[in-house]
Amino acid sequence: MASADVEDVPQKDVSYPRKLIYCGECTMPLEFCEFHPNYEKCKKWLEKNLPDQFDALMRLSEDDPTAGGEGEKKKQKRGGRGMIKTRKKTGPQKVTIARMQRNKRKYVTVVRGLSTFDIDLKVASKHFANRFATGSSVTGDDEIVIQGDVTYDIIDVVQDKWAEIEDEMIEDLGDQKR
Amino acid sequence: MFKKFDEKEHVSGMTPLKSSVQKAMKNKIIQMYPNIEPYITQIMPKKEGLKVVKCHDHIELFAVGNELIFFRQRESPYYPCLRLLHKYPMILPKQRVDRGAIRFILSGANIMCPGLTSPGATLIPAEQDSVVAIMAEGKEHALAIGVMKMSSTDIQTINKGIGVENVHYLNDGLWHVKL
Ligand SMILES: [Zn+2]
C-alpha cells in the first residue's frame, strides 16, 4: 500500500505501464468502490467477475475496522456536501413533459428522461415524428423536442409505446420557459 | 472543470495535431514532468499521431488512438488524465488526503487544507500552482488530479480554505469521455 508513496521514482520491481483493474460497476479502481453509492452492486460485480479479489476484500474489511462501517459515521462530520452522484443509468426513472413557447403562437413540446428507461432517443424521436406527423429531434443528452403543442396526447403516446413507464413515472410540467 | 462536463454536449470535434505542435507539446510535458521522460515514447509513440479534441470553455483533450492522455484549459499546463497517471504514477508528486476527504473529492469538491494536514494525511513540499496527484489514506491509486492553490508551507500554517483545486477526479465528466 505504501508503494505509491515512493512511486515518484519508478519502482524496480514494477513494470510500466502499471495494470490495474477498474470496477465494472462504478468504473473506479476497486479500492474506491466502498465510496460509491451503489457499493452493493460493486460487490456483486466483483463477486461474479473477480471472486479472488472479492474474497480478499471481504477479509480486509473484517480485519480493518476503518474499511467499511466506520466510514459511514465519519461522513457526517463534514456537513452535507460530498454525496457522490450516481450516473444517470442508475438514477431515478422519470419522464417529464413540458410545453415551451417558441413564437407568439407557436409551441414546442419537450420530453426529458426517456433514457432513464434505457430508451433509444433517436428511435423515440422518430416515433414521435411519425405519430404526430411533425418534426422531432434529439436536442440534448436526454431531451427530445417535438414541434408543436402535443402535450394533450404525448403521455398516452409514450405509455402506449413503452408500457414500463407507469403513471407516477411521467409528469407534465406544464408551460416552461427556455 | 469536468463536474458538469458532458461529452455529448461539450465535445465538438477531433483533429490531428501538426507534428511540430506535437513535438513542442512533448518537450513541454517532459520539462514539466521530468519523471515521464523514460516512458514518453511509450505514451506518445512517434508513429501514432496525437489528436486534439476541442471542447467547450477552451478545454482541449489530447488523445493517442482512442485513449485520452492529457488535457488543458486555455493556456493552463498540460494535466495528465487519471488513467494515464494510474499507469505511470511517477509522473506527478503526490499529496495524500485523510480518509474523510475521499467522498468529498469524489463528488468534485476542492481539497481543503485540513484534509491535507490531519494525521491521516501526508503533505509533501510543493509550490503554489504546481500540479499534484491526490492520493488518499490507505489507498494505492490516485483519485484526483489537482493544482496547488497555496504552497505546502502555507497550507500547513494557514490550515483553512482551499489547499488544492480539484481539476479532474474519478467518475467526473472527463473520466467518462469515450472516443
Ligand atoms: Zn465499484
Tab-separated table of C-alpha atoms and ligand atoms in Angstrom:
chain	number	residue	atom	x	y	z
A	1	MET	CA	0.000	0.000	0.000
A	2	ALA	CA	2.826	2.356	0.839
A	3	SER	CA	4.364	1.667	-2.535
A	4	ALA	CA	2.578	4.558	-4.187
A	5	ASP	CA	4.143	6.946	-1.698
A	6	VAL	CA	7.596	6.336	-3.011
A	7	GLU	CA	6.497	5.932	-6.579
A	8	ASP	CA	7.764	9.367	-7.511
A	9	VAL	CA	10.642	7.349	-8.804
A	10	PRO	CA	9.876	4.283	-10.903
A	11	GLN	CA	9.913	1.083	-8.875
A	12	LYS	CA	12.374	-1.594	-9.879
A	13	ASP	CA	10.003	-4.469	-9.327
A	14	VAL	CA	7.108	-2.845	-11.153
A	15	SER	CA	6.835	-2.663	-14.901
A	16	TYR	CA	5.159	0.262	-16.547
A	17	PRO	CA	2.504	0.871	-17.636
A	18	ARG	CA	1.071	-0.468	-14.401
A	19	LYS	CA	-2.008	-2.528	-14.919
A	20	LEU	CA	-4.922	-2.045	-12.670
A	21	ILE	CA	-8.440	-3.306	-12.643
A	22	TYR	CA	-11.374	-0.954	-12.741
A	23	CYS	CA	-14.731	-1.887	-11.320
A	24	GLY	CA	-17.262	-2.878	-13.958
A	25	GLU	CA	-19.996	-1.207	-11.970
A	26	CYS	CA	-18.655	2.143	-10.730
A	27	THR	CA	-15.649	2.280	-13.129
A	28	MET	CA	-13.231	3.290	-10.360
A	29	PRO	CA	-10.205	1.385	-9.111
A	30	LEU	CA	-11.596	-1.384	-6.913
A	31	GLU	CA	-10.289	0.169	-3.716
A	32	PHE	CA	-12.676	3.108	-4.172
A	33	CYS	CA	-15.833	1.040	-4.640
A	34	GLU	CA	-16.631	1.400	-0.964
A	35	PHE	CA	-17.242	5.110	-1.558
A	36	HIS	CA	-19.742	4.576	-4.304
A	37	PRO	CA	-23.446	4.852	-3.508
A	38	ASN	CA	-24.005	1.541	-5.249
A	39	TYR	CA	-21.327	-0.308	-3.340
A	40	GLU	CA	-23.590	-3.317	-3.046
A	41	LYS	CA	-23.748	-3.553	-6.827
A	42	CYS	CA	-19.974	-3.196	-6.994
A	43	LYS	CA	-19.643	-6.097	-4.595
A	44	LYS	CA	-21.954	-8.217	-6.717
A	45	TRP	CA	-19.946	-7.378	-9.802
A	46	LEU	CA	-16.745	-8.240	-8.023
A	47	GLU	CA	-18.055	-11.494	-6.661
A	48	LYS	CA	-19.150	-12.556	-10.104
A	49	ASN	CA	-16.183	-11.347	-12.153
A	50	LEU	CA	-13.232	-11.427	-9.772
A	51	PRO	CA	-14.044	-13.852	-6.969
A	52	ASP	CA	-10.476	-13.835	-5.625
A	53	GLN	CA	-10.453	-10.061	-5.273
A	54	PHE	CA	-13.842	-10.244	-3.650
A	55	ASP	CA	-12.635	-12.722	-1.024
A	56	ALA	CA	-9.602	-10.569	-0.314
A	57	LEU	CA	-11.793	-7.523	0.105
A	58	MET	CA	-14.110	-9.305	2.482
A	59	ARG	CA	-11.197	-10.448	4.576
A	60	LEU	CA	-9.765	-6.926	4.582
A	61	SER	CA	-12.948	-5.360	5.849
A	62	GLU	CA	-13.063	-7.881	8.677
A	63	ASP	CA	-9.526	-7.038	9.779
A	64	ASP	CA	-9.718	-3.314	9.339
A	65	PRO	CA	-12.475	-1.531	11.183
A	66	THR	CA	-11.926	1.683	9.216
A	67	ALA	CA	-12.730	-0.017	5.930
A	68	GLY	CA	-16.478	-0.114	5.781
A	69	GLY	CA	-18.789	0.533	8.693
A	70	GLU	CA	-16.952	3.279	10.494
A	71	GLY	CA	-16.521	5.405	7.417
A	72	GLU	CA	-20.268	5.779	7.360
A	73	LYS	CA	-20.218	7.622	10.656
A	74	LYS	CA	-17.275	9.769	9.645
A	75	LYS	CA	-19.070	11.263	6.711
A	76	GLN	CA	-21.449	13.180	8.926
A	77	LYS	CA	-18.689	15.240	10.424
A	78	ARG	CA	-18.091	17.483	7.491
A	79	GLY	CA	-21.520	18.672	6.583
A	80	GLY	CA	-23.908	17.935	3.826
A	81	ARG	CA	-21.934	18.031	0.625
A	82	GLY	CA	-19.956	15.113	-0.555
A	83	MET	CA	-22.736	12.950	-1.794
A	84	ILE	CA	-21.427	11.177	-4.800
A	85	LYS	CA	-23.885	11.214	-7.622
A	86	THR	CA	-24.565	8.057	-9.479
A	87	ARG	CA	-24.534	8.237	-13.214
A	88	LYS	CA	-27.855	8.625	-14.990
A	89	LYS	CA	-28.030	4.950	-15.720
A	90	THR	CA	-28.773	4.216	-12.101
A	91	GLY	CA	-30.658	7.397	-11.221
A	92	PRO	CA	-34.381	7.615	-10.657
A	93	GLN	CA	-36.525	6.757	-13.636
A	94	LYS	CA	-38.696	9.658	-14.595
A	95	VAL	CA	-40.028	11.213	-17.762
A	96	THR	CA	-41.142	14.819	-17.872
A	97	ILE	CA	-43.216	16.669	-20.426
A	98	ALA	CA	-43.126	20.419	-20.863
A	99	ARG	CA	-44.555	22.915	-23.294
A	100	MET	CA	-42.446	25.834	-24.399
A	101	GLN	CA	-43.440	28.856	-26.372
A	102	ARG	CA	-41.309	29.346	-29.413
A	103	ASN	CA	-43.087	32.265	-31.058
A	104	LYS	CA	-46.184	34.196	-30.189
A	105	ARG	CA	-48.485	31.369	-31.154
A	106	LYS	CA	-46.065	28.530	-31.720
A	107	TYR	CA	-45.101	25.892	-29.191
A	108	VAL	CA	-42.737	23.000	-28.897
A	109	THR	CA	-43.140	20.005	-26.605
A	110	VAL	CA	-40.103	18.922	-24.653
A	111	VAL	CA	-39.745	15.339	-23.422
A	112	ARG	CA	-36.981	14.583	-20.987
A	113	GLY	CA	-35.895	11.483	-19.126
A	114	LEU	CA	-36.614	8.740	-21.641
A	115	SER	CA	-33.074	7.462	-21.431
A	116	THR	CA	-33.545	6.732	-17.739
A	117	PHE	CA	-35.629	3.861	-19.103
A	118	ASP	CA	-32.833	2.903	-21.486
A	119	ILE	CA	-34.918	4.055	-24.417
A	120	ASP	CA	-33.024	4.927	-27.568
A	121	LEU	CA	-33.718	8.630	-28.040
A	122	LYS	CA	-33.330	8.518	-31.800
A	123	VAL	CA	-35.911	5.799	-32.063
A	124	ALA	CA	-38.223	7.655	-29.720
A	125	SER	CA	-37.843	10.888	-31.645
A	126	LYS	CA	-38.675	9.151	-34.894
A	127	HIS	CA	-41.694	7.543	-33.307
A	128	PHE	CA	-42.981	10.940	-32.161
A	129	ALA	CA	-42.378	12.460	-35.569
A	130	ASN	CA	-44.410	9.687	-37.218
A	131	ARG	CA	-47.112	9.617	-34.634
A	132	PHE	CA	-47.738	13.347	-34.626
A	133	ALA	CA	-46.788	13.945	-38.250
A	134	THR	CA	-44.468	16.728	-37.233
A	135	GLY	CA	-40.805	17.456	-36.669
A	136	SER	CA	-38.985	15.919	-33.734
A	137	SER	CA	-35.349	15.912	-32.814
A	138	VAL	CA	-32.974	14.810	-30.104
A	139	THR	CA	-31.700	18.063	-28.654
A	140	GLY	CA	-29.663	17.061	-25.670
A	141	ASP	CA	-28.292	14.327	-23.546
A	142	ASP	CA	-31.766	13.215	-22.596
A	143	GLU	CA	-34.105	15.630	-24.330
A	144	ILE	CA	-36.390	15.418	-27.328
A	145	VAL	CA	-38.114	18.456	-28.775
A	146	ILE	CA	-41.287	17.898	-30.782
A	147	GLN	CA	-42.537	20.704	-32.978
A	148	GLY	CA	-45.960	21.927	-31.999
A	149	ASP	CA	-48.049	21.506	-28.891
A	150	VAL	CA	-48.742	17.796	-28.494
A	151	THR	CA	-48.994	17.840	-24.709
A	152	TYR	CA	-52.637	16.736	-24.927
A	153	ASP	CA	-51.609	13.380	-26.332
A	154	ILE	CA	-47.966	12.830	-25.556
A	155	ILE	CA	-48.359	10.928	-22.297
A	156	ASP	CA	-50.683	8.396	-23.938
A	157	VAL	CA	-48.335	8.008	-26.862
A	158	VAL	CA	-45.372	7.464	-24.565
A	159	GLN	CA	-47.188	4.911	-22.439
A	160	ASP	CA	-48.624	3.080	-25.447
A	161	LYS	CA	-45.178	2.635	-26.850
A	162	TRP	CA	-43.294	1.937	-23.601
A	163	ALA	CA	-45.608	0.229	-21.173
A	164	GLU	CA	-42.930	0.114	-18.476
A	165	ILE	CA	-43.366	3.857	-17.883
A	166	GLU	CA	-46.082	3.905	-15.297
A	167	ASP	CA	-48.318	6.838	-14.455
A	168	GLU	CA	-46.306	8.047	-11.493
A	169	MET	CA	-43.129	7.933	-13.551
A	170	ILE	CA	-44.274	10.544	-16.010
A	171	GLU	CA	-45.072	14.120	-15.180
A	172	ASP	CA	-46.466	17.042	-17.111
A	173	LEU	CA	-44.607	20.143	-16.003
A	174	GLY	CA	-46.908	22.475	-17.895
A	175	ASP	CA	-45.546	25.591	-19.551
A	176	GLN	CA	-41.855	26.209	-19.184
A	177	LYS	CA	-39.540	28.925	-20.284
A	178	ARG	CA	-36.393	28.143	-22.158
B	1	MET	CA	-13.514	21.662	-14.667
B	2	PHE	CA	-15.407	18.490	-15.547
B	3	LYS	CA	-18.061	18.419	-12.871
B	4	LYS	CA	-20.823	19.325	-15.285
B	5	PHE	CA	-18.966	18.188	-18.355
B	6	ASP	CA	-20.930	16.002	-20.688
B	7	GLU	CA	-19.194	14.620	-23.707
B	8	LYS	CA	-22.348	14.648	-25.788
B	9	GLU	CA	-22.857	18.353	-25.308
B	10	HIS	CA	-19.380	19.615	-24.894
B	11	VAL	CA	-17.159	17.781	-27.311
B	12	SER	CA	-17.135	19.413	-30.690
B	13	GLY	CA	-14.567	17.691	-32.821
B	14	MET	CA	-11.321	15.835	-33.119
B	15	THR	CA	-8.390	16.908	-35.265
B	16	PRO	CA	-4.873	15.574	-35.736
B	17	LEU	CA	-2.096	17.709	-34.296
B	18	LYS	CA	0.680	19.008	-36.536
B	19	SER	CA	3.935	17.244	-35.895
B	20	SER	CA	5.680	20.476	-34.955
B	21	VAL	CA	2.999	21.188	-32.372
B	22	GLN	CA	3.265	17.626	-31.163
B	23	LYS	CA	6.984	17.959	-30.660
B	24	ALA	CA	6.580	21.185	-28.743
B	25	MET	CA	3.952	19.628	-26.545
B	26	LYS	CA	6.131	16.617	-25.842
B	27	ASN	CA	9.008	18.858	-24.814
B	28	LYS	CA	6.792	20.923	-22.582
B	29	ILE	CA	5.496	17.811	-20.879
B	30	ILE	CA	8.963	16.428	-20.270
B	31	GLN	CA	10.048	19.782	-18.908
B	32	MET	CA	7.083	19.886	-16.509
B	33	TYR	CA	7.147	16.241	-15.528
B	34	PRO	CA	10.758	15.059	-15.845
B	35	ASN	CA	9.934	11.614	-14.420
B	36	ILE	CA	7.914	10.868	-17.522
B	37	GLU	CA	10.891	11.014	-19.854
B	38	PRO	CA	11.820	7.302	-19.921
B	39	TYR	CA	8.232	6.481	-20.865
B	40	ILE	CA	7.374	9.305	-23.197
B	41	THR	CA	7.802	7.257	-26.363
B	42	GLN	CA	5.559	4.595	-24.858
B	43	ILE	CA	2.939	7.170	-24.020
B	44	MET	CA	3.219	9.284	-27.142
B	45	PRO	CA	4.632	6.987	-29.827
B	46	LYS	CA	6.185	8.776	-32.779
B	47	LYS	CA	4.348	6.584	-35.228
B	48	GLU	CA	0.902	7.225	-33.918
B	49	GLY	CA	-0.278	10.798	-34.288
B	50	LEU	CA	-1.621	12.829	-31.451
B	51	LYS	CA	-5.132	14.140	-31.770
B	52	VAL	CA	-6.767	17.062	-30.076
B	53	VAL	CA	-10.402	17.052	-29.029
B	54	LYS	CA	-11.775	20.553	-28.711
B	55	CYS	CA	-14.411	21.113	-26.088
B	56	HIS	CA	-16.416	23.961	-24.643
B	57	ASP	CA	-14.752	26.533	-22.384
B	58	HIS	CA	-11.479	26.209	-24.274
B	59	ILE	CA	-10.839	22.772	-22.872
B	60	GLU	CA	-8.626	20.600	-25.037
B	61	LEU	CA	-8.195	16.873	-24.626
B	62	PHE	CA	-5.248	15.093	-26.186
B	63	ALA	CA	-5.510	11.533	-27.357
B	64	VAL	CA	-3.383	8.786	-28.806
B	65	GLY	CA	-5.567	6.324	-30.662
B	66	ASN	CA	-8.747	6.331	-28.642
B	67	GLU	CA	-7.037	6.888	-25.350
B	68	LEU	CA	-7.027	10.264	-23.674
B	69	ILE	CA	-3.689	11.120	-22.146
B	70	PHE	CA	-3.524	14.834	-21.347
B	71	PHE	CA	-5.848	17.818	-21.140
B	72	ARG	CA	-5.690	21.520	-20.558
B	73	GLN	CA	-7.831	24.615	-20.432
B	74	ARG	CA	-6.756	27.718	-22.331
B	75	GLU	CA	-3.077	28.223	-21.585
B	76	SER	CA	-3.032	26.040	-18.489
B	77	PRO	CA	-0.301	23.451	-18.113
B	78	TYR	CA	-0.914	20.011	-19.578
B	79	TYR	CA	-2.538	17.826	-16.970
B	80	PRO	CA	-2.268	14.058	-17.240
B	81	CYS	CA	-5.564	12.161	-17.301
B	82	LEU	CA	-6.164	9.900	-14.316
B	83	ARG	CA	-5.988	6.658	-16.252
B	84	LEU	CA	-2.593	7.685	-17.581
B	85	LEU	CA	-1.459	8.587	-14.087
B	86	HIS	CA	-2.625	5.198	-12.842
B	87	LYS	CA	-0.372	3.585	-15.419
B	88	TYR	CA	2.572	5.856	-14.739
B	89	PRO	CA	2.234	7.051	-11.154
B	90	MET	CA	5.706	8.587	-11.157
B	91	ILE	CA	4.528	11.448	-13.372
B	92	LEU	CA	3.240	13.594	-10.517
B	93	PRO	CA	4.250	14.364	-6.937
B	94	LYS	CA	1.673	13.031	-4.521
B	95	GLN	CA	-0.345	14.680	-1.811
B	96	ARG	CA	-2.255	12.318	0.402
B	97	VAL	CA	-5.547	13.283	1.999
B	98	ASP	CA	-7.139	11.671	5.006
B	99	ARG	CA	-9.866	9.108	4.583
B	100	GLY	CA	-12.607	11.540	5.499
B	101	ALA	CA	-11.836	13.735	2.497
B	102	ILE	CA	-12.264	10.982	-0.090
B	103	ARG	CA	-16.010	11.205	-0.574
B	104	PHE	CA	-15.866	14.965	-0.962
B	105	ILE	CA	-13.184	14.781	-3.599
B	106	LEU	CA	-15.135	12.094	-5.443
B	107	SER	CA	-18.086	14.443	-5.602
B	108	GLY	CA	-15.921	17.140	-7.139
B	109	ALA	CA	-15.052	19.314	-4.164
B	110	ASN	CA	-11.742	21.096	-3.923
B	111	ILE	CA	-9.322	19.838	-1.330
B	112	MET	CA	-9.481	21.854	1.865
B	113	CYS	CA	-6.370	22.393	3.947
B	114	PRO	CA	-7.461	20.343	6.980
B	115	GLY	CA	-7.834	17.272	4.772
B	116	LEU	CA	-4.134	17.646	3.940
B	117	THR	CA	-2.801	18.355	7.406
B	118	SER	CA	-4.721	15.902	9.602
B	119	PRO	CA	-2.998	12.780	10.989
B	120	GLY	CA	-4.160	10.528	8.158
B	121	ALA	CA	-2.768	12.871	5.510
B	122	THR	CA	0.707	13.366	4.092
B	123	LEU	CA	1.665	16.759	2.768
B	124	ILE	CA	4.859	16.931	0.763
B	125	PRO	CA	6.557	20.218	-0.125
B	126	ALA	CA	5.131	21.762	-3.281
B	127	GLU	CA	4.904	25.225	-4.744
B	128	GLN	CA	1.732	27.128	-5.444
B	129	ASP	CA	0.332	26.364	-8.933
B	130	SER	CA	2.155	23.065	-9.250
B	131	VAL	CA	0.244	20.010	-10.454
B	132	VAL	CA	-0.132	17.145	-7.989
B	133	ALA	CA	-1.740	13.740	-7.745
B	134	ILE	CA	-4.322	13.378	-4.995
B	135	MET	CA	-3.874	10.128	-3.164
B	136	ALA	CA	-5.749	9.020	-0.068
B	137	GLU	CA	-5.092	7.431	3.270
B	138	GLY	CA	-4.963	3.663	2.904
B	139	LYS	CA	-5.352	3.751	-0.879
B	140	GLU	CA	-2.863	2.894	-3.543
B	141	HIS	CA	-4.153	4.767	-6.568
B	142	ALA	CA	-4.784	8.414	-7.291
B	143	LEU	CA	-8.385	9.600	-7.045
B	144	ALA	CA	-7.880	13.087	-8.429
B	145	ILE	CA	-5.522	15.498	-10.080
B	146	GLY	CA	-5.118	18.902	-8.540
B	147	VAL	CA	-3.361	22.223	-8.673
B	148	MET	CA	-1.834	23.667	-5.518
B	149	LYS	CA	-3.704	26.846	-4.594
B	150	MET	CA	-1.190	27.604	-1.852
B	151	SER	CA	2.302	26.336	-1.203
B	152	SER	CA	2.551	23.379	1.158
B	153	THR	CA	4.067	25.669	3.775
B	154	ASP	CA	1.028	27.940	3.614
B	155	ILE	CA	-1.340	25.002	3.754
B	156	GLN	CA	0.411	23.863	6.893
B	157	THR	CA	0.397	27.249	8.620
B	158	ILE	CA	-2.886	28.775	7.410
B	159	ASN	CA	-4.716	25.426	7.532
B	160	LYS	CA	-8.032	26.639	6.251
B	161	GLY	CA	-9.701	27.231	2.897
B	162	ILE	CA	-8.893	25.534	-0.379
B	163	GLY	CA	-5.463	23.958	-0.458
B	164	VAL	CA	-5.639	22.156	-3.779
B	165	GLU	CA	-8.022	22.741	-6.640
B	166	ASN	CA	-9.662	19.575	-7.915
B	167	VAL	CA	-9.276	19.619	-11.706
B	168	HIS	CA	-10.085	16.004	-12.538
B	169	TYR	CA	-11.417	13.157	-10.392
B	170	LEU	CA	-12.667	9.594	-10.656
B	171	ASN	CA	-16.119	9.473	-12.244
B	172	ASP	CA	-16.161	13.092	-13.416
B	173	GLY	CA	-17.102	14.082	-16.966
B	174	LEU	CA	-13.617	13.578	-18.348
B	175	TRP	CA	-13.329	10.142	-16.777
B	176	HIS	CA	-16.369	9.088	-18.802
B	177	VAL	CA	-15.373	10.537	-22.157
B	178	LYS	CA	-15.130	7.802	-24.747
B	179	LEU	CA	-13.538	8.364	-28.111
C	1	ZN	ZN	-17.190	-0.340	-7.926
